[in-house]
């Protein structure tokens, strides 16, 4: 009877077990039916930041939605791997995806915790975390945990342990916007993973449980405690000795956050232009998640020179117009540091600091300097003071008697430390005037430096590439190039005398004028361009036809479609600094077409080159070894848009602009420089584009909302000095290389006034370059001397308006 009862109960139990097992199997099969395939991991390409580098390899900027640098497991140091394994899954290399011993231990501890309101713990392996992070959501449910366990077993079957660890160490979020150990190492310690100490590796391994809970700035004690726990586990697991562990625990956290802004001084406008181009070519996803490696043509040294030269020019121009007033005026309150700390300073004008006037008298102003901020973003307690003596603000005192007539207590101002005067500062103000500079290699089109305004922090508008402005007379070399390429010579003579143009459409007669409002009679083309004669240029364009000028402007890349109207010969149509510099590069390189570029090469996340600017073909450059073959030859397949001889003739004439014409200030460089000034109607735009044999520089100055800069504010007066300062810096250690004259040209001594042959030692002569078959005229003839003074309709109201003042 008893045995029968036992058998009956066993049968019931067996049936119940089978029913439960069937139910569990049915439940699990329902969960596994929609599970993602673990094969996704083999094809996984995580979002990786795009990195921008200068030409010399320096890091300039990074772009990412998730800051991540993907490292293969072989590139991750053993110390870092050991730290994470000790902190997260000490049996990682022994289990098959689930740590059953750990699960049991966690279960028992959690039961005890429930009865004592203690802390619950988990037992997720690294494999389970990979399954959750890559294939599942973060929902805290039994279903998700079962799916996670099943996927972990599948992941272990399909992948090696090293591959699983690689995925984990590159995907895990570690705070400060950083994903993966490589990005976190840079963010927390500004060093690569290979440079991490034991203590630093342990701190990173402490973060996966809760980066915000162990924030080194908010909770430093908690962060050190967790780091030391990781160090103890590393010692316990044999990854470090006891002595190494104690030494590591004695160290401070040593967190040194990395600056996220551009890493090269003054490169803000350049980098933003690169970002815009990448966004346009590849789209947002590739830019922020694609892991592109971009090598730009940026020369850091030249960029600093360009930035400083432009800033100095803008400041000098603005200060000549006097003091406009403080940034704002604030009550000092109990702590002037808190008051000035509430004002946002320009972050990219590094030499300047915000200050607040705390006291002022007739001879000086006492100031408090804006305090710095700590890693937590709070104002530092230290207060720094100084004075502005009257001799450090003379420009603002012009017409004033005393310092207190300019500054008041509570005025927020910009200051800069005065040279050689400890505790003294110079008064500054942010210029209203704006400008741009572009520096280009004329032989390749590589943009070596670019600045688009006084402060990127104040205005992101790039005046080098986005501002369309009238180039004025800086366009004239393209008119003269068209003439020299089509039968004219530098000694051709054009009449400089009054001319009337009938625009038609009921518009009044247009009477172009020269800058001095005088006429000089017959003059050579050289004289016309050196002295920037408007009337001569109009007559020359009229003689050869504006459609030809428009065609050449398109060839040079200055305009896409220039209207064939005579006022456009004087630079009446707007263009950009970048386009003008590219156009002048054709003169400098012997007539080859130039395509401006800020990007040399782009590689994808795997190192494959997907773009390169260099389009020239190199025959023989891919040879494996040398077998007495000829040297490789680089074939320049760019379009020849101008006769090399014409390019040199224009260059020689533009050297005359510097030596005798409207840009004589540039002679201070002391090296061969060719260039041309430009000034638009009512002095709204000032230009200078100049070049040495291997460097082209373009400078533009003007207000963002165009308005007159003042009588006499020409390109020679405003823009050329800025280019001069740059050339002095850039060419300081370079030899005085003359411009390269192509073979076939003949130098002939001519009379500068008549353009006819003259003895070399005669007064008023110059050596002029002539192409084969050409030379000085045997008889004196003047272009435009017999015209009727009236031409057919070629313009409309918009083009004709106000062009008499383009110089």
PDB file of N, CA and C in Angstrom, residues 502-577:
ATOM      1  N   UNK A 502      26.882 105.197 -72.774  1.00  0.00           N
ATOM      2  CA  UNK A 502      25.426 105.285 -72.757  1.00  0.00           C
ATOM      3  C   UNK A 502      24.855 103.927 -72.373  1.00  0.00           C
ATOM      4  N   UNK A 503      24.324 103.781 -71.169  1.00  0.00           N
ATOM      5  CA  UNK A 503      23.795 102.479 -70.742  1.00  0.00           C
ATOM      6  C   UNK A 503      22.455 102.129 -71.377  1.00  0.00           C
ATOM      7  N   UNK A 504      21.815 103.092 -71.995  1.00  0.00           N
ATOM      8  CA  UNK A 504      20.502 102.819 -72.572  1.00  0.00           C
ATOM      9  C   UNK A 504      19.427 102.720 -71.506  1.00  0.00           C
ATOM     10  N   UNK A 505      18.279 102.245 -71.888  1.00  0.00           N
ATOM     11  CA  UNK A 505      17.141 102.061 -70.982  1.00  0.00           C
ATOM     12  C   UNK A 505      16.780 103.363 -70.264  1.00  0.00           C
ATOM     13  N   UNK A 506      17.109 104.494 -70.880  1.00  0.00           N
ATOM     14  CA  UNK A 506      16.767 105.762 -70.264  1.00  0.00           C
ATOM     15  C   UNK A 506      17.654 106.160 -69.108  1.00  0.00           C
ATOM     16  N   UNK A 507      18.754 105.428 -68.907  1.00  0.00           N
ATOM     17  CA  UNK A 507      19.664 105.729 -67.805  1.00  0.00           C
ATOM     18  C   UNK A 507      20.603 106.867 -68.192  1.00  0.00           C
ATOM     19  N   UNK A 508      21.068 107.629 -67.204  1.00  0.00           N
ATOM     20  CA  UNK A 508      22.000 108.721 -67.515  1.00  0.00           C
ATOM     21  C   UNK A 508      23.343 108.180 -67.980  1.00  0.00           C
ATOM     22  N   UNK A 509      24.087 109.016 -68.655  1.00  0.00           N
ATOM     23  CA  UNK A 509      25.418 108.651 -69.127  1.00  0.00           C
ATOM     24  C   UNK A 509      26.310 108.236 -67.944  1.00  0.00           C
ATOM     25  N   UNK A 510      27.103 107.190 -68.184  1.00  0.00           N
ATOM     26  CA  UNK A 510      28.087 106.772 -67.174  1.00  0.00           C
ATOM     27  C   UNK A 510      29.442 107.346 -67.554  1.00  0.00           C
ATOM     28  N   UNK A 511      30.043 108.062 -66.639  1.00  0.00           N
ATOM     29  CA  UNK A 511      31.339 108.682 -66.878  1.00  0.00           C
ATOM     30  C   UNK A 511      32.328 108.158 -65.832  1.00  0.00           C
ATOM     31  N   UNK A 512      33.008 107.059 -66.123  1.00  0.00           N
ATOM     32  CA  UNK A 512      33.962 106.507 -65.154  1.00  0.00           C
ATOM     33  C   UNK A 512      35.072 107.496 -64.842  1.00  0.00           C
ATOM     34  N   UNK A 513      35.535 107.458 -63.591  1.00  0.00           N
ATOM     35  CA  UNK A 513      36.568 108.376 -63.141  1.00  0.00           C
ATOM     36  C   UNK A 513      37.738 107.608 -62.545  1.00  0.00           C
ATOM     37  N   UNK A 514      38.896 108.225 -62.534  1.00  0.00           N
ATOM     38  CA  UNK A 514      40.043 107.708 -61.802  1.00  0.00           C
ATOM     39  C   UNK A 514      39.947 108.151 -60.344  1.00  0.00           C
ATOM     40  N   UNK A 515      40.734 107.485 -59.486  1.00  0.00           N
ATOM     41  CA  UNK A 515      40.678 107.766 -58.050  1.00  0.00           C
ATOM     42  C   UNK A 515      40.956 109.241 -57.765  1.00  0.00           C
ATOM     43  N   UNK A 516      41.955 109.817 -58.450  1.00  0.00           N
ATOM     44  CA  UNK A 516      42.327 111.215 -58.206  1.00  0.00           C
ATOM     45  C   UNK A 516      41.434 112.189 -58.952  1.00  0.00           C
ATOM     46  N   UNK A 517      40.428 111.655 -59.665  1.00  0.00           N
ATOM     47  CA  UNK A 517      39.509 112.474 -60.452  1.00  0.00           C
ATOM     48  C   UNK A 517      40.278 113.338 -61.452  1.00  0.00           C
ATOM     49  N   UNK A 518      41.352 112.778 -61.993  1.00  0.00           N
ATOM     50  CA  UNK A 518      42.144 113.421 -63.038  1.00  0.00           C
ATOM     51  C   UNK A 518      42.310 112.454 -64.201  1.00  0.00           C
ATOM     52  N   UNK A 519      42.737 112.969 -65.321  1.00  0.00           N
ATOM     53  CA  UNK A 519      43.023 112.147 -66.490  1.00  0.00           C
ATOM     54  C   UNK A 519      44.472 112.408 -66.903  1.00  0.00           C
ATOM     55  N   UNK A 520      45.160 111.357 -67.369  1.00  0.00           N
ATOM     56  CA  UNK A 520      46.595 111.445 -67.546  1.00  0.00           C
ATOM     57  C   UNK A 520      47.041 111.267 -68.995  1.00  0.00           C
ATOM     58  N   UNK A 521      46.109 111.190 -69.921  1.00  0.00           N
ATOM     59  CA  UNK A 521      46.481 111.061 -71.317  1.00  0.00           C
ATOM     60  C   UNK A 521      46.946 109.662 -71.656  1.00  0.00           C
ATOM     61  N   UNK A 522      47.590 109.493 -72.825  1.00  0.00           N
ATOM     62  CA  UNK A 522      48.028 108.158 -73.258  1.00  0.00           C
ATOM     63  C   UNK A 522      49.019 107.546 -72.256  1.00  0.00           C
ATOM     64  N   UNK A 523      48.788 106.283 -71.863  1.00  0.00           N
ATOM     65  CA  UNK A 523      49.651 105.584 -70.904  1.00  0.00           C
ATOM     66  C   UNK A 523      49.717 104.110 -71.277  1.00  0.00           C
ATOM     67  N   UNK A 524      50.826 103.475 -70.908  1.00  0.00           N
ATOM     68  CA  UNK A 524      50.996 102.052 -71.207  1.00  0.00           C
ATOM     69  C   UNK A 524      50.117 101.199 -70.300  1.00  0.00           C
ATOM     70  N   UNK A 525      49.925  99.953 -70.728  1.00  0.00           N
ATOM     71  CA  UNK A 525      49.155  99.039 -69.885  1.00  0.00           C
ATOM     72  C   UNK A 525      49.808  98.888 -68.521  1.00  0.00           C
ATOM     73  N   UNK A 526      51.138  98.842 -68.489  1.00  0.00           N
ATOM     74  CA  UNK A 526      51.839  98.721 -67.201  1.00  0.00           C
ATOM     75  C   UNK A 526      51.459  99.890 -66.290  1.00  0.00           C
ATOM     76  N   UNK A 527      51.523 101.079 -66.816  1.00  0.00           N
ATOM     77  CA  UNK A 527      51.160 102.244 -66.007  1.00  0.00           C
ATOM     78  C   UNK A 527      49.702 102.175 -65.569  1.00  0.00           C
ATOM     79  N   UNK A 528      48.848 101.717 -66.467  1.00  0.00           N
ATOM     80  CA  UNK A 528      47.431 101.623 -66.150  1.00  0.00           C
ATOM     81  C   UNK A 528      47.158 100.719 -64.968  1.00  0.00           C
ATOM     82  N   UNK A 529      47.854  99.592 -64.900  1.00  0.00           N
ATOM     83  CA  UNK A 529      47.591  98.673 -63.795  1.00  0.00           C
ATOM     84  C   UNK A 529      48.357  99.085 -62.541  1.00  0.00           C
ATOM     85  N   UNK A 530      49.582  99.644 -62.713  1.00  0.00           N
ATOM     86  CA  UNK A 530      50.338 100.070 -61.546  1.00  0.00           C
ATOM     87  C   UNK A 530      49.628 101.197 -60.809  1.00  0.00           C
ATOM     88  N   UNK A 531      49.048 102.129 -61.562  1.00  0.00           N
ATOM     89  CA  UNK A 531      48.374 103.274 -60.957  1.00  0.00           C
ATOM     90  C   UNK A 531      46.868 103.083 -60.863  1.00  0.00           C
ATOM     91  N   UNK A 532      46.398 101.877 -61.242  1.00  0.00           N
ATOM     92  CA  UNK A 532      44.978 101.506 -61.118  1.00  0.00           C
ATOM     93  C   UNK A 532      44.062 102.528 -61.801  1.00  0.00           C
ATOM     94  N   UNK A 533      44.316 102.770 -63.066  1.00  0.00           N
ATOM     95  CA  UNK A 533      43.540 103.747 -63.825  1.00  0.00           C
ATOM     96  C   UNK A 533      42.214 103.125 -64.295  1.00  0.00           C
ATOM     97  N   UNK A 534      41.136 103.669 -63.814  1.00  0.00           N
ATOM     98  CA  UNK A 534      39.806 103.154 -64.173  1.00  0.00           C
ATOM     99  C   UNK A 534      39.475 103.381 -65.643  1.00  0.00           C
ATOM    100  N   UNK A 535      39.682 104.597 -66.100  1.00  0.00           N
ATOM    101  CA  UNK A 535      39.260 104.951 -67.450  1.00  0.00           C
ATOM    102  C   UNK A 535      40.024 104.128 -68.480  1.00  0.00           C
ATOM    103  N   UNK A 536      41.316 103.934 -68.258  1.00  0.00           N
ATOM    104  CA  UNK A 536      42.100 103.103 -69.166  1.00  0.00           C
ATOM    105  C   UNK A 536      41.551 101.680 -69.215  1.00  0.00           C
ATOM    106  N   UNK A 537      41.197 101.137 -68.039  1.00  0.00           N
ATOM    107  CA  UNK A 537      40.694  99.758 -67.980  1.00  0.00           C
ATOM    108  C   UNK A 537      39.380  99.637 -68.739  1.00  0.00           C
ATOM    109  N   UNK A 538      38.501 100.627 -68.589  1.00  0.00           N
ATOM    110  CA  UNK A 538      37.224 100.607 -69.315  1.00  0.00           C
ATOM    111  C   UNK A 538      37.477 100.658 -70.817  1.00  0.00           C
ATOM    112  N   UNK A 539      38.393 101.534 -71.253  1.00  0.00           N
ATOM    113  CA  UNK A 539      38.690 101.623 -72.684  1.00  0.00           C
ATOM    114  C   UNK A 539      39.286 100.326 -73.209  1.00  0.00           C
ATOM    115  N   UNK A 540      40.179  99.714 -72.412  1.00  0.00           N
ATOM    116  CA  UNK A 540      40.797  98.457 -72.835  1.00  0.00           C
ATOM    117  C   UNK A 540      39.737  97.368 -72.970  1.00  0.00           C
ATOM    118  N   UNK A 541      38.829  97.271 -71.993  1.00  0.00           N
ATOM    119  CA  UNK A 541      37.763  96.270 -72.046  1.00  0.00           C
ATOM    120  C   UNK A 541      36.836  96.540 -73.222  1.00  0.00           C
ATOM    121  N   UNK A 542      36.593  97.810 -73.477  1.00  0.00           N
ATOM    122  CA  UNK A 542      35.742  98.173 -74.609  1.00  0.00           C
ATOM    123  C   UNK A 542      36.396  97.784 -75.932  1.00  0.00           C
ATOM    124  N   UNK A 543      37.710  97.960 -76.005  1.00  0.00           N
ATOM    125  CA  UNK A 543      38.432  97.695 -77.250  1.00  0.00           C
ATOM    126  C   UNK A 543      38.441  96.212 -77.591  1.00  0.00           C
ATOM    127  N   UNK A 544      38.607  95.356 -76.579  1.00  0.00           N
ATOM    128  CA  UNK A 544      38.677  93.915 -76.885  1.00  0.00           C
ATOM    129  C   UNK A 544      37.337  93.216 -76.709  1.00  0.00           C
ATOM    130  N   UNK A 545      36.383  93.873 -76.019  1.00  0.00           N
ATOM    131  CA  UNK A 545      35.052  93.285 -75.858  1.00  0.00           C
ATOM    132  C   UNK A 545      34.883  92.609 -74.514  1.00  0.00           C
ATOM    133  N   UNK A 546      33.851  92.969 -73.811  1.00  0.00           N
ATOM    134  CA  UNK A 546      33.604  92.390 -72.485  1.00  0.00           C
ATOM    135  C   UNK A 546      33.311  90.892 -72.501  1.00  0.00           C
ATOM    136  N   UNK A 547      32.716  90.332 -73.573  1.00  0.00           N
ATOM    137  CA  UNK A 547      32.545  88.865 -73.570  1.00  0.00           C
ATOM    138  C   UNK A 547      33.864  88.121 -73.388  1.00  0.00           C
ATOM    139  N   UNK A 548      34.946  88.659 -73.949  1.00  0.00           N
ATOM    140  CA  UNK A 548      36.256  88.026 -73.773  1.00  0.00           C
ATOM    141  C   UNK A 548      36.700  88.111 -72.317  1.00  0.00           C
ATOM    142  N   UNK A 549      36.494  89.260 -71.683  1.00  0.00           N
ATOM    143  CA  UNK A 549      36.840  89.416 -70.270  1.00  0.00           C
ATOM    144  C   UNK A 549      36.033  88.432 -69.415  1.00  0.00           C
ATOM    145  N   UNK A 550      34.742  88.309 -69.711  1.00  0.00           N
ATOM    146  CA  UNK A 550      33.881  87.387 -68.961  1.00  0.00           C
ATOM    147  C   UNK A 550      34.359  85.951 -69.104  1.00  0.00           C
ATOM    148  N   UNK A 551      34.819  85.586 -70.309  1.00  0.00           N
ATOM    149  CA  UNK A 551      35.328  84.238 -70.537  1.00  0.00           C
ATOM    150  C   UNK A 551      36.569  83.974 -69.696  1.00  0.00           C
ATOM    151  N   UNK A 552      37.469  84.939 -69.630  1.00  0.00           N
ATOM    152  CA  UNK A 552      38.680  84.760 -68.834  1.00  0.00           C
ATOM    153  C   UNK A 552      38.361  84.716 -67.339  1.00  0.00           C
ATOM    154  N   UNK A 553      37.409  85.520 -66.912  1.00  0.00           N
ATOM    155  CA  UNK A 553      37.013  85.486 -65.505  1.00  0.00           C
ATOM    156  C   UNK A 553      36.482  84.109 -65.119  1.00  0.00           C
ATOM    157  N   UNK A 554      35.796  83.467 -66.041  1.00  0.00           N
ATOM    158  CA  UNK A 554      35.289  82.118 -65.792  1.00  0.00           C
ATOM    159  C   UNK A 554      36.429  81.110 -65.775  1.00  0.00           C
ATOM    160  N   UNK A 555      37.382  81.245 -66.703  1.00  0.00           N
ATOM    161  CA  UNK A 555      38.528  80.340 -66.736  1.00  0.00           C
ATOM    162  C   UNK A 555      39.312  80.378 -65.422  1.00  0.00           C
ATOM    163  N   UNK A 556      39.453  81.589 -64.882  1.00  0.00           N
ATOM    164  CA  UNK A 556      40.220  81.747 -63.645  1.00  0.00           C
ATOM    165  C   UNK A 556      39.422  81.320 -62.413  1.00  0.00           C
ATOM    166  N   UNK A 557      38.136  81.097 -62.573  1.00  0.00           N
ATOM    167  CA  UNK A 557      37.314  80.673 -61.445  1.00  0.00           C
ATOM    168  C   UNK A 557      36.839  81.795 -60.554  1.00  0.00           C
ATOM    169  N   UNK A 558      37.023  83.048 -60.999  1.00  0.00           N
ATOM    170  CA  UNK A 558      36.605  84.185 -60.181  1.00  0.00           C
ATOM    171  C   UNK A 558      35.090  84.351 -60.221  1.00  0.00           C
ATOM    172  N   UNK A 559      34.478  84.098 -61.375  1.00  0.00           N
ATOM    173  CA  UNK A 559      33.028  84.136 -61.539  1.00  0.00           C
ATOM    174  C   UNK A 559      32.591  82.938 -62.368  1.00  0.00           C
ATOM    175  N   UNK A 560      31.354  82.523 -62.158  1.00  0.00           N
ATOM    176  CA  UNK A 560      30.796  81.471 -63.009  1.00  0.00           C
ATOM    177  C   UNK A 560      30.279  82.058 -64.312  1.00  0.00           C
ATOM    178  N   UNK A 561      29.551  83.142 -64.206  1.00  0.00           N
ATOM    179  CA  UNK A 561      29.012  83.806 -65.396  1.00  0.00           C
ATOM    180  C   UNK A 561      29.008  85.309 -65.149  1.00  0.00           C
ATOM    181  N   UNK A 562      30.061  85.964 -65.567  1.00  0.00           N
ATOM    182  CA  UNK A 562      30.171  87.408 -65.387  1.00  0.00           C
ATOM    183  C   UNK A 562      29.387  88.121 -66.487  1.00  0.00           C
ATOM    184  N   UNK A 563      28.526  89.049 -66.094  1.00  0.00           N
ATOM    185  CA  UNK A 563      27.767  89.811 -67.080  1.00  0.00           C
ATOM    186  C   UNK A 563      28.708  90.607 -67.972  1.00  0.00           C
ATOM    187  N   UNK A 564      28.521  90.603 -69.279  1.00  0.00           N
ATOM    188  CA  UNK A 564      29.441  91.278 -70.215  1.00  0.00           C
ATOM    189  C   UNK A 564      29.212  92.778 -70.274  1.00  0.00           C
ATOM    190  N   UNK A 565      29.269  93.435 -69.120  1.00  0.00           N
ATOM    191  CA  UNK A 565      29.031  94.866 -69.043  1.00  0.00           C
ATOM    192  C   UNK A 565      30.319  95.574 -68.637  1.00  0.00           C
ATOM    193  N   UNK A 566      30.572  96.706 -69.223  1.00  0.00           N
ATOM    194  CA  UNK A 566      31.831  97.412 -68.993  1.00  0.00           C
ATOM    195  C   UNK A 566      32.122  97.713 -67.521  1.00  0.00           C
ATOM    196  N   UNK A 567      31.132  98.093 -66.706  1.00  0.00           N
ATOM    197  CA  UNK A 567      31.459  98.342 -65.294  1.00  0.00           C
ATOM    198  C   UNK A 567      32.065  97.132 -64.589  1.00  0.00           C
ATOM    199  N   UNK A 568      31.779  95.931 -65.102  1.00  0.00           N
ATOM    200  CA  UNK A 568      32.353  94.733 -64.471  1.00  0.00           C
ATOM    201  C   UNK A 568      33.861  94.645 -64.676  1.00  0.00           C
ATOM    202  N   UNK A 569      34.401  95.379 -65.636  1.00  0.00           N
ATOM    203  CA  UNK A 569      35.852  95.426 -65.797  1.00  0.00           C
ATOM    204  C   UNK A 569      36.512  96.102 -64.610  1.00  0.00           C
ATOM    205  N   UNK A 570      35.741  96.867 -63.846  1.00  0.00           N
ATOM    206  CA  UNK A 570      36.250  97.554 -62.659  1.00  0.00           C
ATOM    207  C   UNK A 570      35.900  96.817 -61.369  1.00  0.00           C
ATOM    208  N   UNK A 571      35.454  95.556 -61.492  1.00  0.00           N
ATOM    209  CA  UNK A 571      35.160  94.759 -60.299  1.00  0.00           C
ATOM    210  C   UNK A 571      33.844  95.102 -59.653  1.00  0.00           C
ATOM    211  N   UNK A 572      32.822  95.371 -60.461  1.00  0.00           N
ATOM    212  CA  UNK A 572      31.524  95.767 -59.917  1.00  0.00           C
ATOM    213  C   UNK A 572      30.694  94.590 -59.428  1.00  0.00           C
ATOM    214  N   UNK A 573      30.992  93.378 -59.892  1.00  0.00           N
ATOM    215  CA  UNK A 573      30.216  92.197 -59.496  1.00  0.00           C
ATOM    216  C   UNK A 573      30.895  91.502 -58.315  1.00  0.00           C
ATOM    217  N   UNK A 574      30.079  91.045 -57.388  1.00  0.00           N
ATOM    218  CA  UNK A 574      30.599  90.493 -56.135  1.00  0.00           C
ATOM    219  C   UNK A 574      31.199  89.107 -56.328  1.00  0.00           C
ATOM    220  N   UNK A 575      32.205  88.821 -55.532  1.00  0.00           N
ATOM    221  CA  UNK A 575      32.817  87.493 -55.494  1.00  0.00           C
ATOM    222  C   UNK A 575      33.408  87.281 -54.106  1.00  0.00           C
ATOM    223  N   UNK A 576      34.140  86.197 -53.899  1.00  0.00           N
ATOM    224  CA  UNK A 576      34.679  85.889 -52.575  1.00  0.00           C
ATOM    225  C   UNK A 576      36.204  85.990 -52.562  1.00  0.00           C
ATOM    226  N   UNK A 577      36.743  86.098 -51.365  1.00  0.00           N
ATOM    227  CA  UNK A 577      38.201  86.137 -51.209  1.00  0.00           C
ATOM    228  C   UNK A 577      38.813  84.841 -51.727  1.00  0.00           C
TER     229      UNK A 577
END
